Amino acid sequence: MADAATILARLRSDPALVDAGVDLLLDDALAQPLGGALDPATLAPGLAAAIRASAEAEGLEGWISAALGDLRGQLRPDQRPLRAHLPPALPKAIAGAVSHPFTPGRELVRAAVNHAAMRAMMRTVLQRTLYDFGKKMWSTLPDTSKIPGSGFRSRLMDMAKGVASVVGSEVERQLDDRVKTFVDGALASAIDIVIDRIADPAHADEMAAWRADMVPAIINQPQVRFVDELDKVKDADVAADAVTLLRAIAAWEDLEGALSRALAALLEVIGPRSLAEVAEGSGLVEAWRPLVRDRVAFHARRVITSEGFAAWIARVVDGEAPATSD
């Protein structure tokens, strides 16, 4: 039987042996039923424990903040539109994907738009629009002094304008009060109009066109404009929020049960099939296997040349570390 030094030398000198071992691993991974890897009874407790341990890690928040800072430091903003940084055919493909007619359910739309923040925004928009309209209408009342036979009407108009000039602030206050009263009464109807517009199948094509129009509108913006928006967000705030969310999940008493049910539902879809069987007909295995094989083989050859691997193979074969090292 060959000793550890002989096996190590053969592995290091014959790349075909490493490649064959990688193929063996990939073939086994593709052939094994996914149920073994996704077993809720064994995987859910481990996932829950890992999530809770991550939430308790003292250095996580600082690590996230530092990582975000590093990523931000790599950004090189320029004045070219975002489209220039994308594959040429991608914008058209995205626009096509979002332009399929789709009508969301009325109750979902209502839940999305009928809340305090949206009502406050709509109230402000409606009040400002009506107030400006009222002021403009008042300021553009016609001068009737030169219209024959309009002396009486002209005097009334001049009187009204004269009064308005004296008590203009009072008129504006009353106008503002009336606009607010009207908007408060009309707000529910305005929200219903928005909901009807979004949730009406008759407007599905119009809404699809709106989504498609957003694509060129966004990707034609200078790339620096998006970087400027990112600069408004503090890395420390994002990190703190991320940790808060993680801890909220970790504190969930039913976390393990929820993970178990999700895995069980996934297994119901997959059944007893292996990864190769799930992907059969898609072409994905054939498309990605060469890349995966090449990367795994590269790292395997690197590991084989290490001292750690030499010590490990010696313990496996000889029961002790080799006397010499490269």
Short mmCIF file of C-alpha atoms in Angstrom, two decimals:
data_model
loop_
_atom_site.label_atom_id
_atom_site.label_comp_id
_atom_site.label_asym_id
_atom_site.label_seq_id
_atom_site.Cartn_x
_atom_site.Cartn_y
_atom_site.Cartn_z
CA MET A 1 0.00 0.00 0.00
CA ALA A 2 1.33 3.44 -0.96
CA ASP A 3 2.40 5.70 1.86
CA ALA A 4 1.24 9.30 2.33
CA ALA A 5 4.29 10.81 0.62
CA THR A 6 3.69 8.73 -2.53
CA ILE A 7 -0.02 9.64 -2.69
CA LEU A 8 0.76 13.29 -2.11
CA ALA A 9 3.39 13.30 -4.84
CA ARG A 10 1.02 11.69 -7.35
CA LEU A 11 -1.77 14.16 -6.60
CA ARG A 12 0.59 17.09 -6.96
CA SER A 13 2.18 15.86 -10.19
CA ASP A 14 -0.90 14.57 -12.02
CA PRO A 15 -3.65 17.23 -12.51
CA ALA A 16 -5.90 14.63 -14.14
CA LEU A 17 -6.30 12.91 -10.77
CA VAL A 18 -7.55 16.13 -9.21
CA ASP A 19 -9.89 16.77 -12.12
CA ALA A 20 -11.30 13.26 -11.80
CA GLY A 21 -11.89 13.80 -8.10
CA VAL A 22 -13.73 17.05 -8.80
CA ASP A 23 -15.90 15.30 -11.39
CA LEU A 24 -16.68 12.62 -8.82
CA LEU A 25 -17.84 15.28 -6.33
CA LEU A 26 -19.97 17.11 -8.91
CA ASP A 27 -21.57 13.93 -10.20
CA ASP A 28 -22.45 12.89 -6.66
CA ALA A 29 -23.85 16.35 -5.82
CA LEU A 30 -26.04 16.33 -8.93
CA ALA A 31 -27.25 12.77 -8.38
CA GLN A 32 -28.17 12.92 -4.71
CA PRO A 33 -31.87 13.48 -3.91
CA LEU A 34 -32.33 17.04 -2.66
CA GLY A 35 -34.45 15.79 0.20
CA GLY A 36 -31.34 14.70 2.06
CA ALA A 37 -29.81 18.18 1.94
CA LEU A 38 -33.10 19.96 2.68
CA ASP A 39 -34.41 17.68 5.43
CA PRO A 40 -36.45 19.99 7.72
CA ALA A 41 -35.75 17.91 10.82
CA THR A 42 -31.99 18.43 10.54
CA LEU A 43 -31.65 21.70 8.58
CA ALA A 44 -34.24 23.92 10.31
CA PRO A 45 -32.66 23.72 13.81
CA GLY A 46 -29.23 24.46 12.35
CA LEU A 47 -30.49 27.44 10.35
CA ALA A 48 -32.34 28.85 13.35
CA ALA A 49 -29.25 28.45 15.54
CA ALA A 50 -27.05 30.14 12.94
CA ILE A 51 -29.46 33.07 12.58
CA ARG A 52 -29.63 33.59 16.33
CA ALA A 53 -25.87 33.31 16.71
CA SER A 54 -25.39 35.88 13.95
CA ALA A 55 -27.83 38.26 15.65
CA GLU A 56 -25.85 37.99 18.89
CA ALA A 57 -22.47 38.62 17.24
CA GLU A 58 -21.10 41.82 18.80
CA GLY A 59 -19.02 42.85 15.81
CA LEU A 60 -21.66 42.34 13.11
CA GLU A 61 -22.96 45.92 13.01
CA GLY A 62 -19.49 47.41 12.71
CA TRP A 63 -18.51 44.84 10.10
CA ILE A 64 -21.54 45.69 7.93
CA SER A 65 -20.84 49.42 8.21
CA ALA A 66 -17.18 48.96 7.27
CA ALA A 67 -18.06 46.70 4.33
CA LEU A 68 -20.54 49.25 3.01
CA GLY A 69 -17.92 51.97 3.34
CA ASP A 70 -15.44 49.86 1.36
CA LEU A 71 -18.00 49.29 -1.40
CA ARG A 72 -18.89 52.98 -1.49
CA GLY A 73 -15.21 53.83 -1.80
CA GLN A 74 -14.98 51.75 -4.97
CA LEU A 75 -17.68 53.76 -6.76
CA ARG A 76 -16.39 56.00 -9.52
CA PRO A 77 -19.24 58.38 -10.36
CA ASP A 78 -19.37 59.88 -13.85
CA GLN A 79 -21.78 61.87 -16.01
CA ARG A 80 -22.60 59.04 -18.41
CA PRO A 81 -26.18 57.77 -18.25
CA LEU A 82 -26.80 54.55 -16.35
CA ARG A 83 -27.63 52.93 -19.71
CA ALA A 84 -23.96 53.22 -20.71
CA HIS A 85 -23.02 50.84 -17.89
CA LEU A 86 -25.52 48.15 -18.97
CA PRO A 87 -25.57 45.59 -21.80
CA PRO A 88 -27.07 47.39 -24.84
CA ALA A 89 -30.02 45.03 -25.21
CA LEU A 90 -30.88 44.90 -21.50
CA PRO A 91 -33.04 48.08 -21.26
CA LYS A 92 -35.38 46.87 -24.00
CA ALA A 93 -35.62 43.47 -22.34
CA ILE A 94 -36.45 45.02 -18.95
CA ALA A 95 -39.05 47.33 -20.51
CA GLY A 96 -40.65 44.33 -22.21
CA ALA A 97 -40.69 42.36 -18.97
CA VAL A 98 -42.46 45.09 -16.98
CA SER A 99 -44.89 46.03 -19.75
CA HIS A 100 -47.00 42.90 -19.61
CA PRO A 101 -50.57 43.89 -18.64
CA PHE A 102 -51.19 43.17 -14.98
CA THR A 103 -53.99 44.27 -12.68
CA PRO A 104 -53.40 43.99 -8.91
CA GLY A 105 -56.29 43.16 -6.59
CA ARG A 106 -58.31 46.09 -5.30
CA GLU A 107 -57.80 45.28 -1.61
CA LEU A 108 -54.03 44.99 -2.04
CA VAL A 109 -53.96 48.38 -3.77
CA ARG A 110 -56.09 49.86 -1.00
CA ALA A 111 -53.72 48.51 1.64
CA ALA A 112 -50.79 50.07 -0.25
CA VAL A 113 -52.25 53.57 -0.73
CA ASN A 114 -54.87 54.08 1.98
CA HIS A 115 -52.71 54.82 4.99
CA ALA A 116 -51.75 57.88 6.99
CA ALA A 117 -48.59 58.80 5.08
CA MET A 118 -50.27 58.57 1.67
CA ARG A 119 -53.31 60.49 2.86
CA ALA A 120 -51.08 63.26 4.21
CA MET A 121 -49.21 63.51 0.92
CA MET A 122 -52.39 63.57 -1.17
CA ARG A 123 -53.96 66.12 1.17
CA THR A 124 -50.96 68.43 0.73
CA VAL A 125 -50.98 68.09 -3.07
CA LEU A 126 -54.71 68.72 -3.36
CA GLN A 127 -54.69 71.67 -0.96
CA ARG A 128 -51.79 73.37 -2.71
CA THR A 129 -53.30 72.83 -6.16
CA LEU A 130 -56.75 74.13 -5.23
CA TYR A 131 -55.34 77.05 -3.24
CA ASP A 132 -53.13 78.16 -6.13
CA PHE A 133 -56.03 77.76 -8.54
CA GLY A 134 -58.31 79.89 -6.33
CA LYS A 135 -55.73 82.67 -6.01
CA LYS A 136 -55.11 82.67 -9.75
CA MET A 137 -58.82 82.83 -10.55
CA TRP A 138 -59.27 85.80 -8.20
CA SER A 139 -56.28 87.67 -9.60
CA THR A 140 -57.46 87.25 -13.19
CA LEU A 141 -60.99 88.61 -12.77
CA PRO A 142 -61.68 90.69 -15.90
CA ASP A 143 -61.72 94.50 -16.00
CA THR A 144 -65.24 95.39 -17.20
CA SER A 145 -64.86 99.18 -17.10
CA LYS A 146 -64.55 99.48 -20.86
CA ILE A 147 -67.55 97.31 -21.71
CA PRO A 148 -70.54 99.49 -22.80
CA GLY A 149 -73.39 99.40 -20.32
CA SER A 150 -71.27 97.73 -17.70
CA GLY A 151 -70.81 100.67 -15.42
CA PHE A 152 -72.72 99.14 -12.56
CA ARG A 153 -71.01 95.76 -12.90
CA SER A 154 -67.65 97.51 -13.23
CA ARG A 155 -68.21 99.48 -10.04
CA LEU A 156 -69.15 96.31 -8.22
CA MET A 157 -66.02 94.59 -9.52
CA ASP A 158 -63.81 97.51 -8.59
CA MET A 159 -65.38 97.55 -5.15
CA ALA A 160 -64.75 93.83 -4.74
CA LYS A 161 -61.15 94.18 -5.80
CA GLY A 162 -60.69 97.18 -3.55
CA VAL A 163 -62.00 95.27 -0.58
CA ALA A 164 -59.78 92.34 -1.49
CA SER A 165 -56.72 94.56 -1.61
CA VAL A 166 -57.48 95.90 1.86
CA VAL A 167 -58.29 92.58 3.48
CA GLY A 168 -56.20 90.38 1.22
CA SER A 169 -54.73 88.41 4.09
CA GLU A 170 -58.20 87.68 5.44
CA VAL A 171 -59.39 86.52 2.02
CA GLU A 172 -56.37 84.24 1.69
CA ARG A 173 -57.00 82.84 5.15
CA GLN A 174 -60.65 82.13 4.32
CA LEU A 175 -59.65 80.63 0.99
CA ASP A 176 -57.10 78.44 2.72
CA ASP A 177 -59.68 77.33 5.31
CA ARG A 178 -62.25 76.52 2.62
CA VAL A 179 -59.72 74.58 0.56
CA LYS A 180 -58.71 72.53 3.60
CA THR A 181 -62.35 71.81 4.45
CA PHE A 182 -63.10 70.77 0.88
CA VAL A 183 -60.00 68.57 0.59
CA ASP A 184 -60.69 66.83 3.90
CA GLY A 185 -64.14 65.92 2.61
CA ALA A 186 -62.89 64.87 -0.82
CA LEU A 187 -59.81 62.94 0.27
CA ALA A 188 -61.55 59.57 0.59
CA SER A 189 -63.02 59.95 -2.89
CA ALA A 190 -59.59 60.90 -4.27
CA ILE A 191 -58.03 57.76 -2.79
CA ASP A 192 -60.86 55.66 -4.22
CA ILE A 193 -60.17 57.18 -7.66
CA VAL A 194 -56.50 56.19 -7.38
CA ILE A 195 -57.44 52.66 -6.32
CA ASP A 196 -59.97 52.33 -9.13
CA ARG A 197 -57.41 53.53 -11.65
CA ILE A 198 -54.74 51.03 -10.57
CA ALA A 199 -57.05 48.06 -9.94
CA ASP A 200 -59.32 48.45 -12.99
CA PRO A 201 -58.49 45.91 -15.75
CA ALA A 202 -59.61 48.51 -18.28
CA HIS A 203 -56.46 50.50 -17.45
CA ALA A 204 -54.06 47.52 -17.46
CA ASP A 205 -52.46 48.56 -20.76
CA GLU A 206 -52.07 52.13 -19.58
CA MET A 207 -50.39 51.05 -16.35
CA ALA A 208 -48.15 48.65 -18.31
CA ALA A 209 -47.06 51.51 -20.57
CA TRP A 210 -46.34 53.61 -17.48
CA ARG A 211 -44.06 50.88 -16.08
CA ALA A 212 -42.30 50.53 -19.42
CA ASP A 213 -41.78 54.29 -19.66
CA MET A 214 -40.06 54.28 -16.27
CA VAL A 215 -37.22 52.13 -17.62
CA PRO A 216 -35.76 54.66 -20.12
CA ALA A 217 -36.58 57.51 -17.76
CA ILE A 218 -34.40 55.94 -15.06
CA ILE A 219 -31.53 54.50 -17.09
CA ASN A 220 -31.05 57.74 -19.02
CA GLN A 221 -30.20 59.55 -15.78
CA PRO A 222 -26.48 60.28 -15.20
CA GLN A 223 -24.84 57.58 -13.13
CA VAL A 224 -23.50 60.22 -10.72
CA ARG A 225 -27.08 61.08 -9.79
CA PHE A 226 -27.61 57.60 -8.33
CA VAL A 227 -24.32 57.82 -6.45
CA ASP A 228 -25.46 61.14 -4.99
CA GLU A 229 -28.61 59.44 -3.72
CA LEU A 230 -26.54 56.69 -2.09
CA ASP A 231 -24.44 59.32 -0.36
CA LYS A 232 -27.57 60.51 1.45
CA VAL A 233 -27.75 57.20 3.30
CA LYS A 234 -25.36 56.67 6.21
CA ASP A 235 -23.52 53.36 6.36
CA ALA A 236 -23.95 53.24 10.13
CA ASP A 237 -27.72 53.65 9.82
CA VAL A 238 -27.98 50.83 7.27
CA ALA A 239 -25.86 48.57 9.46
CA ALA A 240 -27.95 49.34 12.54
CA ASP A 241 -31.19 48.69 10.66
CA ALA A 242 -29.86 45.40 9.26
CA VAL A 243 -28.91 44.16 12.72
CA THR A 244 -32.26 45.28 14.13
CA LEU A 245 -34.09 43.31 11.43
CA LEU A 246 -31.93 40.25 12.02
CA ARG A 247 -32.54 40.40 15.76
CA ALA A 248 -36.27 40.74 15.20
CA ILE A 249 -36.18 37.52 13.17
CA ALA A 250 -33.92 35.79 15.69
CA ALA A 251 -36.28 36.69 18.54
CA TRP A 252 -39.21 35.00 16.82
CA GLU A 253 -40.24 32.05 18.98
CA ASP A 254 -41.58 30.19 15.95
CA LEU A 255 -38.44 30.73 13.83
CA GLU A 256 -37.46 27.08 13.74
CA GLY A 257 -41.02 26.00 13.04
CA ALA A 258 -41.39 28.52 10.23
CA LEU A 259 -38.12 27.36 8.64
CA SER A 260 -39.22 23.75 8.96
CA ARG A 261 -42.56 24.44 7.28
CA ALA A 262 -40.88 26.39 4.48
CA LEU A 263 -38.44 23.57 3.82
CA ALA A 264 -41.25 21.01 3.91
CA ALA A 265 -43.23 23.05 1.38
CA LEU A 266 -40.16 23.24 -0.88
CA LEU A 267 -39.69 19.48 -0.64
CA GLU A 268 -43.32 19.01 -1.64
CA VAL A 269 -42.52 20.77 -4.90
CA ILE A 270 -39.17 19.03 -5.48
CA GLY A 271 -40.25 15.58 -4.41
CA PRO A 272 -37.64 12.80 -4.47
CA ARG A 273 -35.76 14.33 -7.39
CA SER A 274 -32.06 15.14 -7.50
CA LEU A 275 -30.62 18.47 -8.58
CA ALA A 276 -29.88 17.05 -12.03
CA GLU A 277 -33.49 15.86 -12.36
CA VAL A 278 -34.89 19.21 -11.22
CA ALA A 279 -32.76 21.04 -13.81
CA GLU A 280 -33.37 18.48 -16.57
CA GLY A 281 -34.32 20.14 -19.84
CA SER A 282 -33.21 23.61 -18.75
CA GLY A 283 -29.66 23.40 -20.06
CA LEU A 284 -28.40 24.99 -16.83
CA VAL A 285 -26.22 22.05 -15.74
CA GLU A 286 -24.53 21.90 -19.14
CA ALA A 287 -24.06 25.67 -19.21
CA TRP A 288 -22.62 26.10 -15.71
CA ARG A 289 -20.80 22.85 -15.00
CA PRO A 290 -17.60 23.76 -16.93
CA LEU A 291 -17.18 26.95 -14.92
CA VAL A 292 -17.95 25.28 -11.59
CA ARG A 293 -15.62 22.38 -12.42
CA ASP A 294 -12.80 24.72 -13.37
CA ARG A 295 -13.10 26.82 -10.19
CA VAL A 296 -13.39 23.82 -7.87
CA ALA A 297 -10.41 22.13 -9.55
CA PHE A 298 -8.36 25.31 -9.24
CA HIS A 299 -8.98 25.51 -5.49
CA ALA A 300 -8.45 21.75 -5.08
CA ARG A 301 -5.01 21.96 -6.71
CA ARG A 302 -4.13 24.91 -4.48
CA VAL A 303 -5.20 22.99 -1.35
CA ILE A 304 -3.22 19.90 -2.40
CA THR A 305 0.00 21.94 -2.54
CA SER A 306 -0.50 23.23 1.01
CA GLU A 307 1.19 22.00 4.18
CA GLY A 308 -2.19 21.49 5.80
CA PHE A 309 -3.24 18.96 3.16
CA ALA A 310 0.08 17.15 3.44
CA ALA A 311 -0.44 16.78 7.19
CA TRP A 312 -4.01 15.64 6.70
CA ILE A 313 -3.18 12.96 4.09
CA ALA A 314 -0.39 11.72 6.36
CA ARG A 315 -2.82 11.32 9.23
CA VAL A 316 -5.25 9.46 6.95
CA VAL A 317 -2.69 7.06 5.49
CA ASP A 318 0.15 6.79 8.01
CA GLY A 319 -1.49 8.02 11.16
CA GLU A 320 1.12 10.76 11.60
CA ALA A 321 2.39 13.91 9.92
CA PRO A 322 5.06 13.52 7.21
CA ALA A 323 8.66 14.02 8.23
CA THR A 324 9.45 16.42 5.40
CA SER A 325 7.60 19.25 3.79
CA ASP A 326 7.87 21.21 0.55
#
